[in-house]
XYZ file of C-alpha atoms in Angstrom:
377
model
C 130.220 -102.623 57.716
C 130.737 -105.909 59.537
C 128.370 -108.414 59.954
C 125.446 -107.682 62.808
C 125.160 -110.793 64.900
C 121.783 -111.026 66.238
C 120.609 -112.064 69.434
C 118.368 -115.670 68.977
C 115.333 -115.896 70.701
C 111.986 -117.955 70.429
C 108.190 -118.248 70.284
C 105.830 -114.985 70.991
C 106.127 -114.153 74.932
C 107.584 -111.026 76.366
C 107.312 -109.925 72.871
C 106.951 -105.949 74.153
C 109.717 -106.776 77.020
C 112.075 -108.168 74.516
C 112.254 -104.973 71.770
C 112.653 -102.757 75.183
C 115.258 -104.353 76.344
C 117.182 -104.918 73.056
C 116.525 -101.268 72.321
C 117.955 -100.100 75.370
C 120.791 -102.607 75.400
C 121.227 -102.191 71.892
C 121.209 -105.189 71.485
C 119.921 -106.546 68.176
C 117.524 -109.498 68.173
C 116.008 -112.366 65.851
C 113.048 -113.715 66.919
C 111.603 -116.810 65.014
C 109.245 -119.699 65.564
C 106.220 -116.762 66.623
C 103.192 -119.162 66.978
C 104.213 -121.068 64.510
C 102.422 -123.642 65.160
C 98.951 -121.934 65.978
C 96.291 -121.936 63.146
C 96.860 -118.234 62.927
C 100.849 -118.007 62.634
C 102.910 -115.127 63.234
C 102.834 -111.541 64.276
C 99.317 -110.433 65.558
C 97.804 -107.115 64.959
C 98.766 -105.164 67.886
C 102.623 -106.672 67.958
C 102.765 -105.391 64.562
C 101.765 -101.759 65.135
C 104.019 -102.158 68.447
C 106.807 -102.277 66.199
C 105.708 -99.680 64.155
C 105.450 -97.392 67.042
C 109.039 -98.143 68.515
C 110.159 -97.395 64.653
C 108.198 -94.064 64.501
C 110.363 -92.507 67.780
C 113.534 -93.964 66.623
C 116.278 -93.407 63.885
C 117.722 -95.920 61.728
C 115.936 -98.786 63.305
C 115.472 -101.774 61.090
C 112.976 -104.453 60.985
C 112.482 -107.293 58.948
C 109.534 -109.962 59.010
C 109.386 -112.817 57.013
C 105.926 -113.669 54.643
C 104.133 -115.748 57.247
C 105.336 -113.184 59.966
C 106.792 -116.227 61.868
C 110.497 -114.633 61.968
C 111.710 -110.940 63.413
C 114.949 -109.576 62.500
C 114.985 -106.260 64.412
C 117.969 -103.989 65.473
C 117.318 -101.181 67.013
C 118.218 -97.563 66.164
C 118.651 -94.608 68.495
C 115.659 -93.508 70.516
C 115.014 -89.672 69.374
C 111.543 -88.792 71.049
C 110.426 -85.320 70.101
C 106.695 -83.793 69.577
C 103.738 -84.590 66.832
C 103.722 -87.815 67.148
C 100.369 -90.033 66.507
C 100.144 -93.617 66.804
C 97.304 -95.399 66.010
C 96.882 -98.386 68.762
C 94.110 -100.296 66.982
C 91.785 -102.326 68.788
C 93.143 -105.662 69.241
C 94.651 -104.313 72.048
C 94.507 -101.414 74.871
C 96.272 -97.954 74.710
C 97.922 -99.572 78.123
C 99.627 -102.099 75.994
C 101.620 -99.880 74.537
C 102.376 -97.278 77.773
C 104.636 -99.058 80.072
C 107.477 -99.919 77.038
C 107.516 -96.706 75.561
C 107.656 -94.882 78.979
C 110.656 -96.512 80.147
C 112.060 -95.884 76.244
C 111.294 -92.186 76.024
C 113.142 -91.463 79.533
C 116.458 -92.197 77.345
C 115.553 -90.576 74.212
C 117.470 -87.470 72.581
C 114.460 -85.021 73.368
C 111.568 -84.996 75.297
C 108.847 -87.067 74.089
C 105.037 -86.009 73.363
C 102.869 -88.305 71.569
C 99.145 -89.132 71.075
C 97.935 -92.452 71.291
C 94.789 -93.622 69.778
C 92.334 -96.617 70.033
C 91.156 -98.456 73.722
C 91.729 -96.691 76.903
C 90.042 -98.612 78.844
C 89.620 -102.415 79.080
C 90.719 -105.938 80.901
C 93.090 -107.334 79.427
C 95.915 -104.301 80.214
C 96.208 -101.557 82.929
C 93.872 -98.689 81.689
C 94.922 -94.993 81.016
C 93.777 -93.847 84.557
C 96.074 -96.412 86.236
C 99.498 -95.466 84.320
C 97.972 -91.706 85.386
C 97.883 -92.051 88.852
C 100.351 -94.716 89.672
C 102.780 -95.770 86.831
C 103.520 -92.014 86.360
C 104.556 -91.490 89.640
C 106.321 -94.002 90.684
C 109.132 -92.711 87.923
C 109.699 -89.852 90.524
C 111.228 -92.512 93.102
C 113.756 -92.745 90.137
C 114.715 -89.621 89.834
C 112.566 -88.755 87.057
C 111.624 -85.120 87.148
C 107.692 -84.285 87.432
C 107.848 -81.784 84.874
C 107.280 -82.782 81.401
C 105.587 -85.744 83.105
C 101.853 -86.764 82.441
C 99.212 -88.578 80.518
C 95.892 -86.662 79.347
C 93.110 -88.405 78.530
C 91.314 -86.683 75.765
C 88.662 -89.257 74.733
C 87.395 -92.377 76.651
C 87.699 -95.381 74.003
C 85.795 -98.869 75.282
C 85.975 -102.013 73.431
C 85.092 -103.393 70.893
C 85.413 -100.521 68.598
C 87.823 -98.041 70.930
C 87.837 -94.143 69.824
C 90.082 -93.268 72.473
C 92.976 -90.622 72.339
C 95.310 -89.808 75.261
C 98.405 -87.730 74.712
C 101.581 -88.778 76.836
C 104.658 -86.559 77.875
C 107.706 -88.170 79.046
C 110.906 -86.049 80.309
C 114.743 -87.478 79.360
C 116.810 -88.321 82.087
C 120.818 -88.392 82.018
C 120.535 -91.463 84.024
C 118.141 -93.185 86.687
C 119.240 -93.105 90.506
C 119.210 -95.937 92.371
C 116.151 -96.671 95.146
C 116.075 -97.827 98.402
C 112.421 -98.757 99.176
C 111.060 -101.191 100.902
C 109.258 -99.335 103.609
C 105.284 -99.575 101.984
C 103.826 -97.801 104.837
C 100.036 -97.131 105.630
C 97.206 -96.535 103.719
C 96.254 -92.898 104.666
C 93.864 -92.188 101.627
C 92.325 -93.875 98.789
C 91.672 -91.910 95.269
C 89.991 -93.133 91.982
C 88.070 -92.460 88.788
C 84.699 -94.058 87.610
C 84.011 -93.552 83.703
C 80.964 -94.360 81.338
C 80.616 -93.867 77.729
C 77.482 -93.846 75.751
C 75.801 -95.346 78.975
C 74.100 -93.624 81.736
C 75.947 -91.281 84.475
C 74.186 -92.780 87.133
C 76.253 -96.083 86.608
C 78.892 -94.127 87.915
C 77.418 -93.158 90.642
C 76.124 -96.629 92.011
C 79.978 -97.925 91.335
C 81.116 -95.286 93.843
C 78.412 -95.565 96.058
C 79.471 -99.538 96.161
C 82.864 -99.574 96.596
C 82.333 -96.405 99.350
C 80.494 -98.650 101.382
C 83.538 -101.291 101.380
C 86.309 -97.772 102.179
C 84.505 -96.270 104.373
C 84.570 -98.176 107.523
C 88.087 -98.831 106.668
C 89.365 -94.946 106.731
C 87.337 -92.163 105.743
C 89.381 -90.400 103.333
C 87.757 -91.577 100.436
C 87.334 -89.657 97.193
C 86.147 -91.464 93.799
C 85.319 -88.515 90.990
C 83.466 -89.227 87.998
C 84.632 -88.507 84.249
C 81.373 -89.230 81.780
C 81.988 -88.378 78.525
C 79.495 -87.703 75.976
C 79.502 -87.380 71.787
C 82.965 -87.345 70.088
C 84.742 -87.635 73.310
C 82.808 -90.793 74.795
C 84.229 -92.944 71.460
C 82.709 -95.113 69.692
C 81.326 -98.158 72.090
C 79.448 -98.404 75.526
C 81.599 -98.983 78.380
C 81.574 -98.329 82.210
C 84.243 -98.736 84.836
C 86.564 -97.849 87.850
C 90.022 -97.167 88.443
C 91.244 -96.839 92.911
C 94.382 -95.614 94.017
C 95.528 -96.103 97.543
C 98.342 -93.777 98.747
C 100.425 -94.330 101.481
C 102.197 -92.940 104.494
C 105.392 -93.748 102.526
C 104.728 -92.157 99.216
C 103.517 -95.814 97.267
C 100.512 -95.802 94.966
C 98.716 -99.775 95.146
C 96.329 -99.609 91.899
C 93.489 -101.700 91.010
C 91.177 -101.391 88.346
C 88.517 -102.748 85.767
C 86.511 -102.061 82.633
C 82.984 -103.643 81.452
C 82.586 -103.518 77.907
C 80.644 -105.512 75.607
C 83.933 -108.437 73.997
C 85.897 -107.608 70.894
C 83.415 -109.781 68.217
C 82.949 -109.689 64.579
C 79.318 -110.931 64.373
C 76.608 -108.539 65.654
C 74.761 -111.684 66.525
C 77.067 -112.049 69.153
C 77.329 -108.847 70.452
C 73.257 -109.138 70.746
C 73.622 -112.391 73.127
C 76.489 -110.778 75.066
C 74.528 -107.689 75.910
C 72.841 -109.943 78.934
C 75.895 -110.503 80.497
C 77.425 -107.004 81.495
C 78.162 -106.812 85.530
C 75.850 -104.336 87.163
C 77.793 -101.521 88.381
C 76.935 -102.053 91.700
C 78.831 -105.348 91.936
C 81.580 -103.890 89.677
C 82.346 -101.334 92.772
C 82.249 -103.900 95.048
C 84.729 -106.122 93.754
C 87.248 -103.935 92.485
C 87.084 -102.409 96.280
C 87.654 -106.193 97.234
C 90.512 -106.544 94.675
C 92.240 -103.168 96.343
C 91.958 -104.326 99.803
C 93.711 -107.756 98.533
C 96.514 -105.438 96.637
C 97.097 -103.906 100.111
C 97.355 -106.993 101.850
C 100.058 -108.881 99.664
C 102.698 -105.583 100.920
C 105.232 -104.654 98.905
C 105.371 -101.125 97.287
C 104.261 -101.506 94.014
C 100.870 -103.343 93.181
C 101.354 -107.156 91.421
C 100.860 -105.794 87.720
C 103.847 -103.085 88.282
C 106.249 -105.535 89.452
C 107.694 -105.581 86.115
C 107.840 -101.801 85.650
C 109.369 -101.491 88.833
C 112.049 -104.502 88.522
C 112.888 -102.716 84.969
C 113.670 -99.382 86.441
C 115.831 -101.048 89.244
C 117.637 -102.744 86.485
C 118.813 -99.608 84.474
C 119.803 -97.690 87.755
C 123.352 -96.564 88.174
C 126.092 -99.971 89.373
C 124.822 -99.113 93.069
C 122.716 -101.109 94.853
C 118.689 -100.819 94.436
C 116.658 -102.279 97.717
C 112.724 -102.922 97.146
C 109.992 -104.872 98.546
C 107.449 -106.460 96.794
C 104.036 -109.187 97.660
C 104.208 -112.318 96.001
C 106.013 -112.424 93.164
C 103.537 -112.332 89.632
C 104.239 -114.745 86.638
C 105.147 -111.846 84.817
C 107.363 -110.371 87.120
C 109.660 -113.243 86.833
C 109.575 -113.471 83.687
C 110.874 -109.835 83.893
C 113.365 -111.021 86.355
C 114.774 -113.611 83.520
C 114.931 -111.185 80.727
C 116.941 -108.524 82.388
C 119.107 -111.225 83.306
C 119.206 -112.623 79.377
C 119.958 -108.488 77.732
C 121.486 -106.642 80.897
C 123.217 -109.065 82.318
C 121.302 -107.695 85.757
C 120.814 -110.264 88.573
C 118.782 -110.191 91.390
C 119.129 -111.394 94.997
C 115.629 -112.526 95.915
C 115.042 -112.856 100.103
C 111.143 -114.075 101.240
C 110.168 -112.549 104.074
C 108.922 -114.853 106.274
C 107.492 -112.431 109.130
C 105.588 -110.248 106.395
C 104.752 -112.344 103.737
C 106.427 -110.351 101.120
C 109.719 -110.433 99.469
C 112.631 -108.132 99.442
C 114.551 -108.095 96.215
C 118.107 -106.106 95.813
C 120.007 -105.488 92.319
C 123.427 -103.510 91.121
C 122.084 -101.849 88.006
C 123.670 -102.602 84.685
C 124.393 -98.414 84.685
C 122.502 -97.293 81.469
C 123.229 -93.797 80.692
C 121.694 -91.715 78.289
C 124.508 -90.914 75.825
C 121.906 -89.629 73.062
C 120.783 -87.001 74.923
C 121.537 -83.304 74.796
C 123.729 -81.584 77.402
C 122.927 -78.010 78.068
């Protein structure tokens, strides 16, 4: 065997982006000076078991980390998906952490992928389980990703500190993506979303909808918010309230928003005890992710501002024809996005403002990724 020469890159961000994007490009990757300089060094918690994941769905992958988990040598195998798969998320991180990578992996697996995720479903820090449901899932279909085999169910509600949550996730293969012309957002004709509570009251639920109801309602009156309280096993194992909206539009686009209130990830009780003060009533929680919706909406674009990224990736690995979309203003991490597909695919995007709308049209050739693992019938 010759010698693998490995991509160099450095530091810690677009950690998740990175082993994507090297997986799918198979490209392999070394990684060193990872916080190297923090009093904590290296690989954290969640990037670890990140890794583990991507090695648990694919064959013949290899990693390497050095002792003070400052270096990454990893070259990826092939993707193989399949069922009975469990992953343990931890906490140090949401379920939703983990989602957008490995959906975008598992389309160009060898089989069909069904896993079940434990740990956090629901928190701040990363899209929750609800969100990925009703909008991340979806917008695959623009793609050319069939619906069936398609979906996320969410067994147990998990809240932070201590999580308990398990959602299992099916994700179809495709032969290849097809590329989109979209740029047409639409109107908002209705808006959809989910309130949850675990091991608090119901009726928080219902003063969250009530809330953000009064903000919807004199906007357009197809409003529906449903309620999911869990109790016992299925509630996990912290308190934790919170609201996931949807808007759908005359076009077919899904503008998310969402939010979780949860007592913070902390090892002394003590400060759990001072923290407990501090929760935002429900009340105000409806009201301001209704706010945060309406300010979604207003940016334009199809996609909200955190799936820019998904949405840029997906354009990327389209067939060499041209891709068309329209997004608000662009998001830190969407550029970032932007510069790694760039850096692994080689993909390059022509970015136009739009000065009459306020939004920005981007176009792409994808780099053509095909599927060559998969299994022709």
């Amino acid at each position: 065997m010759g010698k693998i020469s490995y991509k160099k890159l450095k530091g810690s961000q677009n950690f998740r982006q990175r082993l994507l994007l090297s997986t799918l490009s198979a490209t392999p990757i070394l990684i060193e000076d990872i916080r190297a300089e923090n009093t904590l060094p290296g690989l954290t918690p969640h990037e670890i078991s990140f890794l583990r994941l991507f090695e648990s769905v694919s064959d013949d992958c290899h990693i390497e980390i050095n002792e003070t988990g400052t270096k990454l040598k990893y070259k990826p195998g092939i993707v193989m998906g399949g069922k009975h798969y469990v992953h343990d998320c931890g906490v140090s991180r949401a379920i939703g952490y983990f989602l957008e990578p490995l959906i975008v992996l598992a389309l160009f697996a060898k089989k069909p992928l069904e896993i079940r995720l434990k740990g956090i479903t629901n928190d701040t820090k990363d899209p929750c389980v609800d969100t990925f449901r009703s909008t991340s899932l979806p917008m695959l279909k623009q793609f050319g990703v069939p619906p069936e085999g398609l979906g996320l169910k969410i067994e147990n509600r998990g809240s932070p500190p201590l999580g308990g949550g398990e959602v299992v996730l099916s994700v179809p293969v495709v032969q290849s993506l097809q590329a989109v012309n979209w740029i047409d957002e639409g109107m908002v004709k209705r808006i959809r979303g989910v309130t949850y509570s675990t091991r608090v009251s119901s009726q928080f639920e219902n003063t969250m909808i009530h809330a953000a109801r009064g903000i919807f309602n004199r906007l357009l009156p197809d409003v529906h918010i449903f309620t999911d309280h869990k109790a016992g096993l299925q509630a996990g194992n912290s308190p934790g309230y919170g609201i996931s909206l949807v808007a759908e539009t005359t076009t077919g686009c899904f503008i998310s928003a969402d939010t979780a209130i949860s007592y913070a990830r902390g090892d002394d009780l003590g400060e759990l005890d001072d923290e407990k003060k501090e929760l935002m009533p429900p009340e105000d929680v409806g009201k301001q992710i209704a706010s945060v919706l309406l300010e979604e909406i207003e940016q334009g674009g199809v996609v909200d501002s955190t799936h820019q990224a998904l949405l840029f990736l997906l354009s990327a690995l389209c067939p060499q024809d041209v891709s068309k979309i329209r997004v608000g203003k662009l998001s830190p991490y969407g550029i970032e996005t932007l510069r790694n597909i760039r850096e692994f695919l080689g993909v390059k995007f022509v970015i136009k403002p739009d000065p009459s709308t306020g939004t920005v049209i981007l176009k792409c050739v994808g780099c053509g990724l095909k599927n060559l693992s998969r299994k022709t019938s």
